[in-house]
Structures are given as structure tokens and as C-alpha cells.
Amino acid sequence: MKKIRVDLAERSYDITVGTNVLKKIGDILRPFGLGPKIAIVSNPTVFSLYGRPVVNAIKKAGFDACTVSIPDGEEYKSLLWLQHIYNELLAHKLDRSSALIALGGGVIGDITGFAASTYMRGISYVQMPTTLLAQVDSSVGGKTGVNHHLGKNMIGTFWQPRLVWIDTETLKTLPGKELLAGIAEVIKYGVIWDKELFDFLDDKKGKILDLDERAVKQIIKRSCEIKADVVSRDERESGLRSILNFGHTLGHAIETATDYKRYLHGEAVALGMCLEARLSQKLKLIDTKEVERITRLIDSFGLPSALPADIDMERILSSMQLDKKAIAGELKFVLPERIGRVRIHKGVAGRAIKDLLKS
């Protein structure tokens, strides 16, 4: 197994990447000083595949395990379903010494983390991400939250997990679209930080799509190393951590404008990266050939790279004005200067965005 440390003083934790390790989670949690009750939050699809081994492992380690289920889909990452989680935790009499396990993708991880951060003013939780996107991105860094109909992740907290426990075997049951959505986030790391990772994705595309164990572990490990490094330096996104938002300013707006139903998160981020790379080109910050390489790699993985004409541009623009990264109405973008290097660019005019969306 491979370990990556997120270094945050007393809030530090390990990201562990392994194969066939779900059944070990009970023994791993024994030394953490948790109370006897642990609730596993999941969705019916994931739980039917992996819930029973996790429950059995927790019980075998001496914990009292209960389960909480929410439907599968981004539209269920809401205050309504957060309330459902609270109701279940109270019904099972979880207390301040109890812990939650997020078993699933980004939706489960985000809403479970938010529930943990607010239940009885904060309890422990563990991330057990089962999608590539969650393994390389959303499970790491402590961002939790739920969506509002006016914007994505508008309600949330920073609350670090005690552990991120990744089992690459779960990717074998992942639908193809979900796998590609995760690859979009890996491409992001290549653009913002690591040209070698970008080149690796280009060179090993076939092996990655075939879930070659060595290739997959390499992209997960490297992505987690990059995010751990960034989060360790800037936990609450006061500066450096903003670079992780490349593709997300427009990506989140696209998700909101399509009611979280048309695109998976990674697909929307892929669109956002292509658009934001073109914006960088229009502002003369990046060479055309670099933009073409970014777009070509996204295309080659079967991810969307062009915005369909039927999407409501005004809804996209309206959503961006409510973006968490906007300050006093001023939009902020992470724009690539070359593959492996980005800059934070403030004060992009609304007209420039409108022209970009229409082009």
C-alpha cells in the first residue's frame, strides 16, 4: 500500500492507496480512539457492491455499525438529504465520540463530511472513496458541503477527515462515464502542476482506460500527492489552494445551469478547462499550441470539450456571479500559462466571458 501524508499539524492524516483493502478498515480504525458507534453513509448502488464487507469489518473490529442511505445523484447533495442523515444519526443515538464513514463518490463524501462537521458541533469521519474522481480529488482536503439551487457547494465547511482509505478494486465496477469524469480531475493536476503527469496521461491512455493496476495507482498516487502538498500549504484556500479550481469556475456554473442533471461533475470540469484555457489564450497568457494540447487530451478520453448551443448562457453567467471565489462581484479565474503552470487572474470582464461562451 502507498501512503501520502496531509500535513496539517494536529489535523494531519494519511491517504492510503491499496488493492482489496476495504475489509481491513475495521482493524485500521481501532487505534483512532473512536467511540463504539460508527455510521456508514452510502447510496444503494455502492452499498450493494461494497457495503457488506465494510459493515462486517467494522463489526469484527468491535464497533457497533449502522447504515444511512441516500439516493445516487448530484441533485441529492442537498439540505433535504442532509436532514435525513441527521435524523438517522439521532435515531441510532450516535454521540460526540461516534464517527461516520463516507462510502461512495464525491456526493457521498461531501455530504457526509458536512454532516460530520455539524452533527453535535463536529465528529470524526473517514473517507472511503469508490470513484476515481473522489479518490484523486474530492475525498482529500476537507472541503464539505451541499448544493443550493442557485449554486454548487454554496453551503459547507472545511472539516478534515481522520483518514482517506482508497481501494482501487472499486474502479472495476465503475461505469465508464464515471471513470472518465475522474480522469478529468487528473488532467487538471497535470495542467496546474505537473507536466510529466500530463504527458503520462497522454502516453498511457490505453492502459489507464483498461484499468492497468500500475498505471491507475500511479495517477491516483500522484494526484493525491499534489493535492496533499497544496492543502498542507493552504488549508482554507486563502491563496495557493485556489489553483485547484482550474476548470471549476465555469464547470460549476455549467452544472448549476443544467440543474446538476446533464453532466457529471468531471464532465463539467472538462468543459470548464477547455473554456478557461481558451480564455487564457484570448488574454494572451498561453500559446495556442498548449491550448490545443489540453483540448486534444480531453477529447481523446471522450470527455466533452465544446459547450452545446442549447445551454442557457445567461444562467451560466448568473451562476458565476454567485461563485464562492468571486469577491465584491469580481470574477477570479485560474488560467494556464503553459502545461504545468497556472496563474490566478482577477477582474475578467463579463463581456469577455459572454463572448467566450458564444464563440
Tab-separated table of C-alpha atoms in Angstrom:
chain	number	residue	atom	x	y	z
A	1	MET	CA	0.000	0.000	0.000
A	2	LYS	CA	1.089	3.563	-0.698
A	3	LYS	CA	0.695	6.359	1.874
A	4	ILE	CA	0.560	10.108	1.332
A	5	ARG	CA	0.525	12.465	4.319
A	6	VAL	CA	-1.620	15.582	4.504
A	7	ASP	CA	0.410	17.694	6.936
A	8	LEU	CA	-1.909	19.927	8.976
A	9	ALA	CA	-0.399	19.741	12.472
A	10	GLU	CA	-2.975	18.180	14.841
A	11	ARG	CA	-5.378	17.693	11.894
A	12	SER	CA	-2.878	15.701	9.820
A	13	TYR	CA	-3.960	12.416	8.264
A	14	ASP	CA	-2.905	9.743	5.791
A	15	ILE	CA	-4.225	8.931	2.351
A	16	THR	CA	-3.701	5.217	1.785
A	17	VAL	CA	-3.908	3.670	-1.684
A	18	GLY	CA	-4.189	-0.101	-1.922
A	19	THR	CA	-5.912	-3.037	-3.591
A	20	ASN	CA	-8.511	-5.260	-1.882
A	21	VAL	CA	-8.211	-3.269	1.352
A	22	LEU	CA	-11.873	-2.449	2.134
A	23	LYS	CA	-12.122	-5.409	4.511
A	24	LYS	CA	-9.182	-4.089	6.573
A	25	ILE	CA	-10.871	-0.831	7.586
A	26	GLY	CA	-12.062	-2.098	10.990
A	27	ASP	CA	-8.594	-3.019	12.225
A	28	ILE	CA	-7.182	0.236	10.820
A	29	LEU	CA	-9.684	2.301	12.858
A	30	ARG	CA	-9.080	0.538	16.168
A	31	PRO	CA	-6.189	2.812	17.280
A	32	PHE	CA	-8.086	6.040	16.440
A	33	GLY	CA	-9.813	6.280	19.830
A	34	LEU	CA	-13.303	6.361	18.350
A	35	GLY	CA	-16.456	5.598	20.312
A	36	PRO	CA	-18.342	2.350	19.807
A	37	LYS	CA	-20.816	3.604	17.161
A	38	ILE	CA	-19.955	4.148	13.509
A	39	ALA	CA	-22.460	5.065	10.794
A	40	ILE	CA	-21.687	4.181	7.177
A	41	VAL	CA	-23.236	6.653	4.744
A	42	SER	CA	-23.630	5.387	1.200
A	43	ASN	CA	-26.045	5.084	-1.721
A	44	PRO	CA	-27.924	1.920	-2.785
A	45	THR	CA	-25.681	1.242	-5.800
A	46	VAL	CA	-22.387	1.434	-3.907
A	47	PHE	CA	-23.720	-0.260	-0.793
A	48	SER	CA	-24.958	-3.256	-2.783
A	49	LEU	CA	-21.400	-3.738	-4.069
A	50	TYR	CA	-19.215	-2.860	-1.078
A	51	GLY	CA	-21.401	-2.172	1.947
A	52	ARG	CA	-21.486	-5.637	3.455
A	53	PRO	CA	-17.671	-6.153	3.585
A	54	VAL	CA	-17.265	-2.751	5.228
A	55	VAL	CA	-20.033	-3.374	7.774
A	56	ASN	CA	-18.588	-6.790	8.588
A	57	ALA	CA	-15.088	-5.341	9.012
A	58	ILE	CA	-16.381	-2.638	11.342
A	59	LYS	CA	-18.337	-5.124	13.456
A	60	LYS	CA	-15.455	-7.598	13.560
A	61	ALA	CA	-13.269	-4.826	14.998
A	62	GLY	CA	-15.759	-4.387	17.858
A	63	PHE	CA	-17.705	-1.363	16.638
A	64	ASP	CA	-21.482	-1.040	16.519
A	65	ALA	CA	-22.178	-0.335	12.830
A	66	CYS	CA	-25.298	1.210	11.348
A	67	THR	CA	-26.003	2.402	7.816
A	68	VAL	CA	-27.522	5.527	6.271
A	69	SER	CA	-28.577	5.579	2.621
A	70	ILE	CA	-29.267	8.495	0.288
A	71	PRO	CA	-30.159	8.275	-3.425
A	72	ASP	CA	-27.457	8.299	-6.080
A	73	GLY	CA	-27.012	11.637	-7.880
A	74	GLU	CA	-25.699	15.192	-7.562
A	75	GLU	CA	-29.235	16.555	-7.098
A	76	TYR	CA	-29.417	14.692	-3.771
A	77	LYS	CA	-26.472	16.588	-2.307
A	78	SER	CA	-28.941	18.932	-0.660
A	79	LEU	CA	-30.138	20.257	2.678
A	80	LEU	CA	-33.151	17.948	2.445
A	81	TRP	CA	-30.979	14.826	2.362
A	82	LEU	CA	-28.584	16.282	4.923
A	83	GLN	CA	-31.581	16.480	7.253
A	84	HIS	CA	-32.261	12.803	6.512
A	85	ILE	CA	-28.699	11.931	7.609
A	86	TYR	CA	-29.131	13.888	10.861
A	87	ASN	CA	-32.423	12.074	11.526
A	88	GLU	CA	-30.758	8.679	11.099
A	89	LEU	CA	-27.779	9.582	13.289
A	90	LEU	CA	-30.087	10.708	16.071
A	91	ALA	CA	-32.304	7.647	15.682
A	92	HIS	CA	-29.231	5.431	16.100
A	93	LYS	CA	-28.102	7.528	19.085
A	94	LEU	CA	-24.674	8.499	17.753
A	95	ASP	CA	-22.845	10.785	20.163
A	96	ARG	CA	-19.770	13.029	20.083
A	97	SER	CA	-17.412	10.053	20.229
A	98	SER	CA	-19.050	8.412	17.218
A	99	ALA	CA	-17.778	8.553	13.652
A	100	LEU	CA	-19.095	8.478	10.102
A	101	ILE	CA	-17.706	6.627	7.093
A	102	ALA	CA	-18.355	8.070	3.641
A	103	LEU	CA	-18.558	5.056	1.317
A	104	GLY	CA	-19.129	6.289	-2.217
A	105	GLY	CA	-18.235	9.021	-4.665
A	106	GLY	CA	-17.991	12.775	-4.369
A	107	VAL	CA	-21.630	13.349	-3.449
A	108	ILE	CA	-21.456	10.910	-0.542
A	109	GLY	CA	-18.071	12.261	0.580
A	110	ASP	CA	-19.159	15.912	0.520
A	111	ILE	CA	-22.496	15.481	2.299
A	112	THR	CA	-21.097	13.016	4.856
A	113	GLY	CA	-18.222	15.353	5.664
A	114	PHE	CA	-20.678	18.227	6.124
A	115	ALA	CA	-22.883	16.098	8.376
A	116	ALA	CA	-19.811	15.121	10.435
A	117	SER	CA	-18.675	18.739	10.738
A	118	THR	CA	-22.041	19.898	12.095
A	119	TYR	CA	-23.506	16.945	13.994
A	120	MET	CA	-23.106	17.709	17.697
A	121	ARG	CA	-20.716	20.514	16.602
A	122	GLY	CA	-18.319	18.128	14.902
A	123	ILE	CA	-17.477	14.431	14.972
A	124	SER	CA	-14.865	12.292	13.224
A	125	TYR	CA	-15.310	10.889	9.743
A	126	VAL	CA	-13.409	8.699	7.303
A	127	GLN	CA	-13.403	8.903	3.530
A	128	MET	CA	-13.657	5.606	1.629
A	129	PRO	CA	-13.984	6.896	-1.951
A	130	THR	CA	-15.181	4.414	-4.568
A	131	THR	CA	-14.978	6.574	-7.720
A	132	LEU	CA	-11.828	7.804	-9.438
A	133	LEU	CA	-12.932	11.427	-9.087
A	134	ALA	CA	-13.392	11.059	-5.341
A	135	GLN	CA	-10.127	9.126	-4.972
A	136	VAL	CA	-7.999	11.742	-6.732
A	137	ASP	CA	-9.778	14.880	-5.592
A	138	SER	CA	-12.920	15.332	-3.523
A	139	SER	CA	-12.043	12.936	-0.677
A	140	VAL	CA	-8.842	14.868	0.088
A	141	GLY	CA	-8.610	18.323	1.608
A	142	GLY	CA	-11.588	18.652	3.919
A	143	LYS	CA	-13.995	20.613	1.722
A	144	THR	CA	-17.521	19.527	2.620
A	145	GLY	CA	-20.907	20.828	1.585
A	146	VAL	CA	-24.229	20.640	-0.187
A	147	ASN	CA	-25.641	22.401	-3.220
A	148	HIS	CA	-28.167	25.218	-3.426
A	149	HIS	CA	-30.376	25.598	-6.490
A	150	LEU	CA	-28.576	28.880	-7.231
A	151	GLY	CA	-25.072	27.462	-6.998
A	152	LYS	CA	-22.943	24.406	-6.313
A	153	ASN	CA	-21.419	23.785	-2.858
A	154	MET	CA	-22.736	27.099	-1.572
A	155	ILE	CA	-23.316	25.692	1.925
A	156	GLY	CA	-20.429	23.903	3.573
A	157	THR	CA	-17.414	23.776	5.856
A	158	PHE	CA	-13.747	22.891	5.977
A	159	TRP	CA	-13.590	19.690	8.059
A	160	GLN	CA	-10.686	17.296	7.589
A	161	PRO	CA	-11.229	13.524	7.657
A	162	ARG	CA	-9.296	11.299	10.039
A	163	LEU	CA	-8.259	9.052	7.153
A	164	VAL	CA	-8.711	8.593	3.412
A	165	TRP	CA	-8.791	4.865	2.594
A	166	ILE	CA	-8.647	4.112	-1.147
A	167	ASP	CA	-9.237	0.681	-2.660
A	168	THR	CA	-8.524	0.689	-6.397
A	169	GLU	CA	-10.578	-2.503	-6.851
A	170	THR	CA	-13.751	-0.401	-6.634
A	171	LEU	CA	-12.896	1.134	-10.007
A	172	LYS	CA	-13.598	-2.202	-11.718
A	173	THR	CA	-17.338	-1.758	-11.137
A	174	LEU	CA	-17.339	1.934	-12.032
A	175	PRO	CA	-19.413	2.904	-15.104
A	176	GLY	CA	-17.289	4.189	-17.993
A	177	LYS	CA	-18.648	7.745	-17.768
A	178	GLU	CA	-17.738	7.899	-14.075
A	179	LEU	CA	-14.191	6.728	-14.793
A	180	LEU	CA	-13.769	9.447	-17.432
A	181	ALA	CA	-15.161	12.051	-15.046
A	182	GLY	CA	-12.339	11.188	-12.641
A	183	ILE	CA	-9.740	11.381	-15.387
A	184	ALA	CA	-10.814	14.992	-15.969
A	185	GLU	CA	-9.604	15.867	-12.465
A	186	VAL	CA	-6.300	14.071	-13.096
A	187	ILE	CA	-5.841	16.119	-16.279
A	188	LYS	CA	-6.410	19.202	-14.140
A	189	TYR	CA	-3.467	18.281	-11.904
A	190	GLY	CA	-1.279	17.868	-14.959
A	191	VAL	CA	-2.189	21.316	-16.274
A	192	ILE	CA	-1.854	23.194	-12.983
A	193	TRP	CA	1.210	21.473	-11.505
A	194	ASP	CA	2.879	18.566	-13.270
A	195	LYS	CA	3.641	18.368	-16.991
A	196	GLU	CA	5.068	14.862	-16.503
A	197	LEU	CA	1.671	13.700	-15.225
A	198	PHE	CA	0.002	15.333	-18.247
A	199	ASP	CA	2.426	13.515	-20.567
A	200	PHE	CA	1.866	10.232	-18.681
A	201	LEU	CA	-1.888	10.542	-19.297
A	202	ASP	CA	-1.198	11.124	-22.981
A	203	ASP	CA	1.256	8.217	-23.270
A	204	LYS	CA	-0.612	5.646	-21.156
A	205	LYS	CA	-4.178	6.434	-22.202
A	206	GLY	CA	-4.953	2.858	-23.236
A	207	LYS	CA	-3.573	1.326	-20.047
A	208	ILE	CA	-5.468	3.801	-17.873
A	209	LEU	CA	-8.752	3.112	-19.648
A	210	ASP	CA	-8.094	-0.627	-19.333
A	211	LEU	CA	-7.541	-0.102	-15.581
A	212	ASP	CA	-3.987	-1.408	-15.641
A	213	GLU	CA	-3.173	-1.593	-11.922
A	214	ARG	CA	0.238	0.075	-12.108
A	215	ALA	CA	-0.946	2.945	-14.332
A	216	VAL	CA	-4.062	3.577	-12.249
A	217	LYS	CA	-2.169	3.561	-8.949
A	218	GLN	CA	0.347	5.980	-10.450
A	219	ILE	CA	-2.263	8.590	-11.417
A	220	ILE	CA	-4.101	8.255	-8.094
A	221	LYS	CA	-0.902	8.492	-6.053
A	222	ARG	CA	0.460	11.470	-7.987
A	223	SER	CA	-2.861	13.333	-7.896
A	224	CYS	CA	-3.128	12.800	-4.137
A	225	GLU	CA	0.492	13.923	-3.646
A	226	ILE	CA	-0.212	17.174	-5.476
A	227	LYS	CA	-3.418	17.879	-3.605
A	228	ALA	CA	-1.865	16.960	-0.252
A	229	ASP	CA	1.024	19.336	-0.915
A	230	VAL	CA	-1.302	22.195	-1.870
A	231	VAL	CA	-3.706	21.633	1.042
A	232	SER	CA	-0.850	21.327	3.539
A	233	ARG	CA	0.351	24.783	2.482
A	234	ASP	CA	-3.083	26.425	2.227
A	235	GLU	CA	-5.858	24.546	4.015
A	236	ARG	CA	-8.622	27.155	3.660
A	237	GLU	CA	-7.971	28.440	0.155
A	238	SER	CA	-6.552	31.837	1.046
A	239	GLY	CA	-4.067	31.668	-1.820
A	240	LEU	CA	-2.316	28.678	-3.386
A	241	ARG	CA	-5.228	26.242	-2.987
A	242	SER	CA	-7.215	28.350	-5.464
A	243	ILE	CA	-5.234	26.791	-8.305
A	244	LEU	CA	-7.173	23.559	-7.725
A	245	ASN	CA	-10.186	25.399	-9.116
A	246	PHE	CA	-8.921	25.347	-12.703
A	247	GLY	CA	-11.937	24.444	-14.843
A	248	HIS	CA	-14.292	24.732	-11.870
A	249	THR	CA	-15.450	28.349	-12.138
A	250	LEU	CA	-17.135	27.679	-15.467
A	251	GLY	CA	-17.635	23.983	-14.683
A	252	HIS	CA	-19.727	24.656	-11.569
A	253	ALA	CA	-21.731	27.301	-13.434
A	254	ILE	CA	-22.470	24.779	-16.199
A	255	GLU	CA	-23.625	22.230	-13.617
A	256	THR	CA	-25.920	24.786	-11.998
A	257	ALA	CA	-27.301	25.974	-15.351
A	258	THR	CA	-28.196	22.382	-16.229
A	259	ASP	CA	-29.708	21.609	-12.789
A	260	TYR	CA	-26.943	19.095	-11.939
A	261	LYS	CA	-28.563	16.559	-14.287
A	262	ARG	CA	-26.897	16.883	-17.694
A	263	TYR	CA	-23.221	16.491	-16.806
A	264	LEU	CA	-21.252	14.571	-14.228
A	265	HIS	CA	-19.004	16.873	-12.219
A	266	GLY	CA	-15.863	15.765	-14.054
A	267	GLU	CA	-17.542	16.257	-17.436
A	268	ALA	CA	-18.470	19.813	-16.483
A	269	VAL	CA	-14.905	20.428	-15.269
A	270	ALA	CA	-13.569	19.132	-18.610
A	271	LEU	CA	-15.746	21.693	-20.397
A	272	GLY	CA	-14.613	24.354	-17.938
A	273	MET	CA	-10.933	23.560	-18.529
A	274	CYS	CA	-11.321	23.853	-22.301
A	275	LEU	CA	-13.185	27.152	-21.984
A	276	GLU	CA	-10.804	28.597	-19.408
A	277	ALA	CA	-7.780	27.575	-21.499
A	278	ARG	CA	-9.342	29.432	-24.442
A	279	LEU	CA	-9.963	32.433	-22.186
A	280	SER	CA	-6.283	32.375	-21.266
A	281	GLN	CA	-5.458	32.295	-24.961
A	282	LYS	CA	-7.726	35.297	-25.643
A	283	LEU	CA	-5.938	37.184	-22.857
A	284	LYS	CA	-2.598	36.243	-24.481
A	285	LEU	CA	-1.384	34.336	-21.436
A	286	ILE	CA	-0.804	30.987	-23.164
A	287	ASP	CA	0.377	29.757	-26.541
A	288	THR	CA	-2.250	28.363	-28.938
A	289	LYS	CA	-0.399	25.027	-29.220
A	290	GLU	CA	-0.659	24.478	-25.463
A	291	VAL	CA	-4.421	25.135	-25.569
A	292	GLU	CA	-4.733	22.661	-28.429
A	293	ARG	CA	-2.823	20.010	-26.423
A	294	ILE	CA	-5.133	20.461	-23.443
A	295	THR	CA	-8.240	20.245	-25.599
A	296	ARG	CA	-6.886	17.299	-27.571
A	297	LEU	CA	-6.130	15.268	-24.423
A	298	ILE	CA	-9.608	15.956	-23.047
A	299	ASP	CA	-11.126	14.946	-26.406
A	300	SER	CA	-9.019	11.799	-26.593
A	301	PHE	CA	-10.504	10.495	-23.349
A	302	GLY	CA	-14.024	11.028	-24.695
A	303	LEU	CA	-14.742	13.963	-22.396
A	304	PRO	CA	-16.801	16.959	-23.600
A	305	SER	CA	-14.749	19.893	-24.867
A	306	ALA	CA	-17.320	22.152	-26.579
A	307	LEU	CA	-20.332	23.829	-24.993
A	308	PRO	CA	-23.633	22.837	-26.647
A	309	ALA	CA	-25.639	25.717	-28.124
A	310	ASP	CA	-28.811	24.820	-26.210
A	311	ILE	CA	-27.384	25.653	-22.766
A	312	ASP	CA	-28.748	28.885	-21.279
A	313	MET	CA	-25.757	31.257	-21.367
A	314	GLU	CA	-27.483	33.766	-19.095
A	315	ARG	CA	-27.914	31.117	-16.396
A	316	ILE	CA	-24.219	30.321	-16.626
A	317	LEU	CA	-23.304	33.998	-16.244
A	318	SER	CA	-25.770	34.479	-13.397
A	319	SER	CA	-24.404	31.456	-11.532
A	320	MET	CA	-20.838	32.708	-11.908
A	321	GLN	CA	-21.748	35.953	-10.157
A	322	LEU	CA	-22.630	33.848	-7.091
A	323	ASP	CA	-19.441	31.792	-7.294
A	324	LYS	CA	-17.730	31.416	-3.909
A	325	LYS	CA	-14.475	32.588	-5.476
A	326	ALA	CA	-15.974	35.922	-6.633
A	327	ILE	CA	-15.035	38.864	-4.415
A	328	ALA	CA	-17.222	42.019	-4.499
A	329	GLY	CA	-18.669	40.785	-7.776
A	330	GLU	CA	-15.214	40.436	-9.356
A	331	LEU	CA	-14.672	37.116	-11.108
A	332	LYS	CA	-11.478	35.200	-10.461
A	333	PHE	CA	-10.128	32.521	-12.796
A	334	VAL	CA	-7.275	30.045	-12.674
A	335	LEU	CA	-5.728	30.365	-16.136
A	336	PRO	CA	-2.925	28.245	-17.600
A	337	GLU	CA	0.253	29.922	-18.838
A	338	ARG	CA	1.636	26.597	-20.033
A	339	ILE	CA	1.023	22.947	-19.191
A	340	GLY	CA	2.265	22.590	-15.616
A	341	ARG	CA	1.873	26.241	-14.650
A	342	VAL	CA	-1.157	28.455	-13.965
A	343	ARG	CA	-1.854	31.897	-12.579
A	344	ILE	CA	-4.793	33.364	-10.666
A	345	HIS	CA	-6.321	36.090	-12.823
A	346	LYS	CA	-8.736	38.611	-11.302
A	347	GLY	CA	-11.116	41.075	-12.837
A	348	VAL	CA	-12.144	39.245	-16.014
A	349	ALA	CA	-14.888	41.309	-17.647
A	350	GLY	CA	-18.336	39.789	-18.005
A	351	ARG	CA	-18.314	40.726	-21.704
A	352	ALA	CA	-15.206	38.596	-22.240
A	353	ILE	CA	-16.953	35.603	-20.671
A	354	LYS	CA	-20.075	36.156	-22.744
A	355	ASP	CA	-18.031	36.334	-25.934
A	356	LEU	CA	-16.152	33.189	-24.920
A	357	LEU	CA	-19.379	31.242	-24.349
A	358	LYS	CA	-20.789	32.323	-27.691
A	359	SER	CA	-17.648	31.604	-29.708
